[in-house]
């Protein structure tokens, strides 16, 4: 079984009083292309920022390259692996 490069598990994110992401699950494998579509204001950019390790979820887990980065990733990890 191939391990996901990026895993989001039950990710929740609020922007002000609004819940923008509600229990989002995502597994992205190496070499896989992931497309996120939706109308304006549904959380696409918020999801991208969390996936790029630029923002932290309010709840849930983010695992990147087998490392739990839910509460923050090192700058070195982002510099070496996120483009």
Coordinates of N, CA, C and O in Angstrom, one line a residue:
X1 N 0.8 -1.2 0.0 CA 0.0 0.0 0.0 C 0.9 1.2 0.0 O 1.8 1.4 0.8
X2 N 0.6 2.2 -0.9 CA 1.4 3.4 -1.0 C 0.9 4.4 0.1 O -0.3 4.6 0.2
X3 N 1.9 5.0 0.8 CA 1.5 6.0 1.8 C 1.3 7.3 1.1 O 2.0 7.7 0.2
X4 N 0.3 8.0 1.6 CA 0.0 9.4 1.1 C 1.2 10.4 1.4 O 1.7 10.3 2.5
X5 N 1.5 11.2 0.5 CA 2.4 12.3 0.7 C 1.8 13.3 1.6 O 2.4 13.9 2.5
X6 N 0.5 13.6 1.4 CA -0.2 14.6 2.2 C -1.6 13.9 2.6 O -2.3 13.4 1.8
X7 N -1.9 14.0 3.9 CA -3.1 13.5 4.4 C -3.8 14.5 5.3 O -3.1 15.1 6.2
X8 N -5.0 14.8 5.0 CA -5.8 15.7 5.8 C -6.9 14.8 6.4 O -7.6 14.1 5.7
X9 N -7.1 14.8 7.7 CA -8.1 14.0 8.4 C -9.0 14.8 9.2 O -8.5 15.5 10.2
X10 N -10.2 14.9 8.9 CA -11.3 15.6 9.6 C -10.9 17.1 9.9 O -11.1 17.6 11.0
X11 N -10.3 17.7 8.9 CA -9.9 19.1 9.0 C -11.1 20.1 9.1 O -12.0 20.0 8.2
X12 N -11.0 20.9 10.1 CA -12.0 22.0 10.3 C -11.3 23.3 10.3 O -10.2 23.4 11.0
X13 N -11.8 24.3 9.7 CA -11.2 25.6 9.7 C -12.3 26.7 9.7 O -13.3 26.6 9.0
X14 N -12.2 27.6 10.7 CA -13.1 28.7 10.8 C -12.4 30.0 10.3 O -11.3 30.2 10.5
X15 N -13.2 30.8 9.6 CA -12.8 32.2 9.3 C -13.8 33.1 9.9 O -14.9 33.2 9.5
X16 N -13.4 33.7 11.0 CA -14.3 34.5 11.8 C -15.3 33.5 12.4 O -14.9 32.4 12.8
X17 N -16.6 33.8 12.4 CA -17.6 32.9 12.9 C -18.0 31.8 11.9 O -18.8 30.9 12.3
X18 N -17.5 31.9 10.7 CA -18.0 30.9 9.7 C -17.1 29.7 9.6 O -15.8 29.8 9.5
X19 N -17.7 28.5 9.6 CA -16.9 27.3 9.4 C -16.7 27.1 7.9 O -17.7 26.8 7.1
X20 N -15.5 27.3 7.4 CA -15.2 27.3 6.0 C -14.9 25.8 5.5 O -15.3 25.4 4.4
X21 N -14.2 25.1 6.3 CA -14.0 23.6 6.1 C -14.6 22.8 7.2 O -14.4 23.1 8.4
X22 N -15.3 21.8 6.8 CA -16.0 21.0 7.8 C -15.7 19.5 7.6 O -16.2 18.9 6.7
X23 N -14.8 19.0 8.4 CA -14.4 17.6 8.4 C -13.9 17.1 7.0 O -14.4 16.1 6.5
X24 N -12.9 17.8 6.5 CA -12.4 17.5 5.2 C -11.3 16.4 5.3 O -10.5 16.4 6.2
X25 N -11.5 15.4 4.5 CA -10.5 14.3 4.4 C -9.9 14.3 3.0 O -10.6 14.4 2.0
X26 N -8.6 14.1 2.9 CA -7.9 14.1 1.6 C -6.6 13.3 1.8 O -5.9 13.5 2.7
X27 N -6.4 12.4 0.8 CA -5.1 11.7 0.7 C -4.6 12.0 -0.7 O -5.2 11.6 -1.6
X28 N -3.3 12.5 -0.8 CA -2.7 12.8 -2.0 C -1.4 11.9 -2.1 O -0.6 12.0 -1.2
X29 N -1.4 11.1 -3.1 CA -0.2 10.2 -3.3 C 0.8 10.9 -4.2 O 0.6 11.8 -4.9
X30 N 2.1 10.4 -4.1 CA 3.2 10.9 -4.9 C 2.8 10.9 -6.4 O 2.4 9.8 -6.9
X31 N 3.0 12.0 -7.1 CA 2.8 12.0 -8.5 C 1.3 12.2 -8.9 O 1.0 12.4 -10.1
X32 N 0.4 12.2 -7.9 CA -1.0 12.4 -8.2 C -1.3 13.9 -8.4 O -0.7 14.8 -7.7
X33 N -2.2 14.2 -9.3 CA -2.7 15.5 -9.5 C -4.1 15.6 -8.8 O -4.9 14.8 -9.1
X34 N -4.2 16.6 -8.0 CA -5.5 16.8 -7.2 C -6.1 18.2 -7.7 O -5.4 19.2 -7.7
X35 N -7.4 18.1 -8.1 CA -8.1 19.3 -8.5 C -9.2 19.6 -7.6 O -9.9 18.7 -7.2
X36 N -9.3 20.8 -7.1 CA -10.4 21.2 -6.2 C -11.2 22.3 -6.9 O -10.6 23.3 -7.3
X37 N -12.5 22.0 -7.1 CA -13.4 22.9 -7.8 C -14.5 23.3 -6.9 O -14.9 22.5 -6.0
X38 N -15.1 24.4 -7.2 CA -16.2 24.9 -6.4 C -16.5 26.4 -6.7 O -15.6 27.1 -7.2
X39 N -17.6 26.8 -6.3 CA -18.0 28.2 -6.5 C -17.2 29.1 -5.5 O -16.5 28.6 -4.6
X40 N -17.2 30.3 -5.7 CA -16.5 31.3 -4.9 C -17.0 31.2 -3.5 O -18.2 31.1 -3.2
X41 N -16.0 31.2 -2.5 CA -16.4 31.3 -1.1 C -16.6 30.0 -0.4 O -17.0 29.9 0.7
X42 N -16.2 28.8 -1.1 CA -16.5 27.5 -0.4 C -15.3 27.0 0.3 O -15.4 25.9 0.8
X43 N -14.1 27.7 0.2 CA -13.0 27.2 1.0 C -11.8 26.6 0.2 O -10.9 26.0 0.8
X44 N -11.8 26.8 -1.1 CA -10.7 26.3 -1.9 C -9.4 26.8 -1.5 O -8.4 26.1 -1.4
X45 N -9.3 28.1 -1.4 CA -8.0 28.8 -1.0 C -7.6 28.4 0.4 O -6.5 28.1 0.7
X46 N -8.6 28.3 1.3 CA -8.3 27.9 2.7 C -7.7 26.5 2.7 O -6.7 26.2 3.4
X47 N -8.3 25.6 1.9 CA -7.8 24.2 1.8 C -6.4 24.2 1.2 O -5.5 23.5 1.7
X48 N -6.2 25.0 0.2 CA -4.8 25.1 -0.4 C -3.8 25.6 0.5 O -2.7 25.1 0.6
X49 N -4.1 26.6 1.3 CA -3.2 27.1 2.3 C -2.8 26.1 3.4 O -1.7 26.0 3.8
X50 N -3.8 25.3 3.8 CA -3.5 24.2 4.8 C -2.7 23.1 4.1 O -1.7 22.7 4.7
X51 N -3.0 22.8 2.9 CA -2.2 21.7 2.2 C -0.8 22.2 1.9 O 0.1 21.4 1.9
X52 N -0.6 23.5 1.7 CA 0.7 24.0 1.5 C 1.5 24.3 2.8 O 2.6 24.9 2.7
X53 N 0.9 24.0 3.9 CA 1.5 24.1 5.2 C 1.7 25.6 5.6 O 2.5 26.0 6.3
X54 N 0.8 26.5 5.0 CA 0.9 27.9 5.3 C -0.1 28.3 6.4 O 0.0 29.4 6.9
X55 N -1.1 27.5 6.6 CA -2.1 27.7 7.6 C -2.4 26.5 8.4 O -2.1 25.4 7.9
X56 N -2.8 26.6 9.6 CA -3.1 25.5 10.5 C -4.7 25.3 10.6 O -5.4 26.3 10.7
X57 N -5.1 24.1 10.7 CA -6.5 23.8 10.9 C -6.9 24.1 12.3 O -6.1 24.1 13.2
X58 N -8.2 24.4 12.5 CA -8.7 24.6 13.9 C -8.9 23.2 14.6 O -8.9 23.2 15.8
X59 N -9.2 22.2 13.8 CA -9.4 20.9 14.3 C -9.0 19.9 13.2 O -8.9 20.3 12.0
X60 N -8.7 18.6 13.6 CA -8.3 17.6 12.6 C -6.8 17.5 12.6 O -6.0 18.1 13.4
X61 N -6.3 16.7 11.6 CA -4.8 16.4 11.5 C -4.3 16.7 10.1 O -5.0 16.4 9.1
X62 N -3.1 17.1 10.0 CA -2.4 17.3 8.7 C -1.1 16.5 8.8 O -0.3 16.7 9.7
X63 N -0.9 15.5 7.9 CA 0.3 14.7 7.9 C 1.0 14.9 6.6 O 0.4 14.6 5.5
X64 N 2.2 15.3 6.6 CA 3.0 15.5 5.4 C 4.3 14.7 5.4 O 5.1 14.8 6.4
X65 N 4.5 13.8 4.4 CA 5.6 13.0 4.4 C 5.8 12.2 5.7 O 6.9 11.9 6.1
X66 N 4.7 11.7 6.2 CA 4.7 10.9 7.4 C 4.9 11.7 8.7 O 4.9 11.1 9.8
X67 N 5.0 13.0 8.6 CA 5.2 13.9 9.8 C 3.9 14.6 10.1 O 3.4 15.3 9.3
X68 N 3.5 14.5 11.4 CA 2.3 15.3 11.8 C 2.6 16.7 11.9 O 3.4 17.1 12.8
X69 N 2.1 17.5 11.0 CA 2.4 19.0 11.0 C 1.2 19.8 11.4 O 1.1 21.0 11.1
X70 N 0.3 19.2 12.1 CA -1.0 19.8 12.5 C -0.8 21.2 13.2 O -1.4 22.1 12.9
X71 N 0.1 21.2 14.1 CA 0.3 22.4 14.9 C 1.5 23.3 14.3 O 1.9 24.2 15.0
X72 N 1.9 23.0 13.1 CA 2.9 23.8 12.5 C 4.0 23.0 11.9 O 4.5 22.0 12.5
X73 N 4.5 23.4 10.7 CA 5.6 22.7 10.0 C 6.8 23.6 10.1 O 6.7 24.8 10.2
X74 N 7.9 23.0 10.1 CA 9.2 23.8 10.1 C 9.3 24.5 8.8 O 8.9 24.0 7.8
X75 N 10.0 25.6 8.9 CA 10.2 26.4 7.6 C 11.1 25.5 6.7 O 10.8 25.5 5.5
X76 N 12.0 24.8 7.2 CA 12.8 23.9 6.4 C 12.0 22.9 5.6 O 12.3 22.6 4.4
X77 N 11.1 22.3 6.3 CA 10.2 21.3 5.6 C 9.5 21.9 4.4 O 9.4 21.4 3.3
X78 N 8.9 23.1 4.6 CA 8.2 23.8 3.6 C 9.2 24.2 2.4 O 8.9 24.0 1.3
X79 N 10.3 24.7 2.8 CA 11.3 25.1 1.8 C 11.8 24.0 0.9 O 12.0 24.1 -0.3
X80 N 12.0 22.8 1.5 CA 12.5 21.7 0.8 C 11.5 20.9 0.0 O 11.8 20.3 -1.1
X81 N 10.2 20.9 0.4 CA 9.2 20.0 -0.2 C 8.0 20.6 -0.8 O 7.2 19.9 -1.4
X82 N 7.7 21.9 -0.5 CA 6.4 22.5 -0.9 C 6.8 23.6 -1.9 O 7.6 24.5 -1.7
X83 N 6.1 23.5 -3.1 CA 6.5 24.5 -4.1 C 5.2 25.2 -4.7 O 4.1 24.8 -4.4

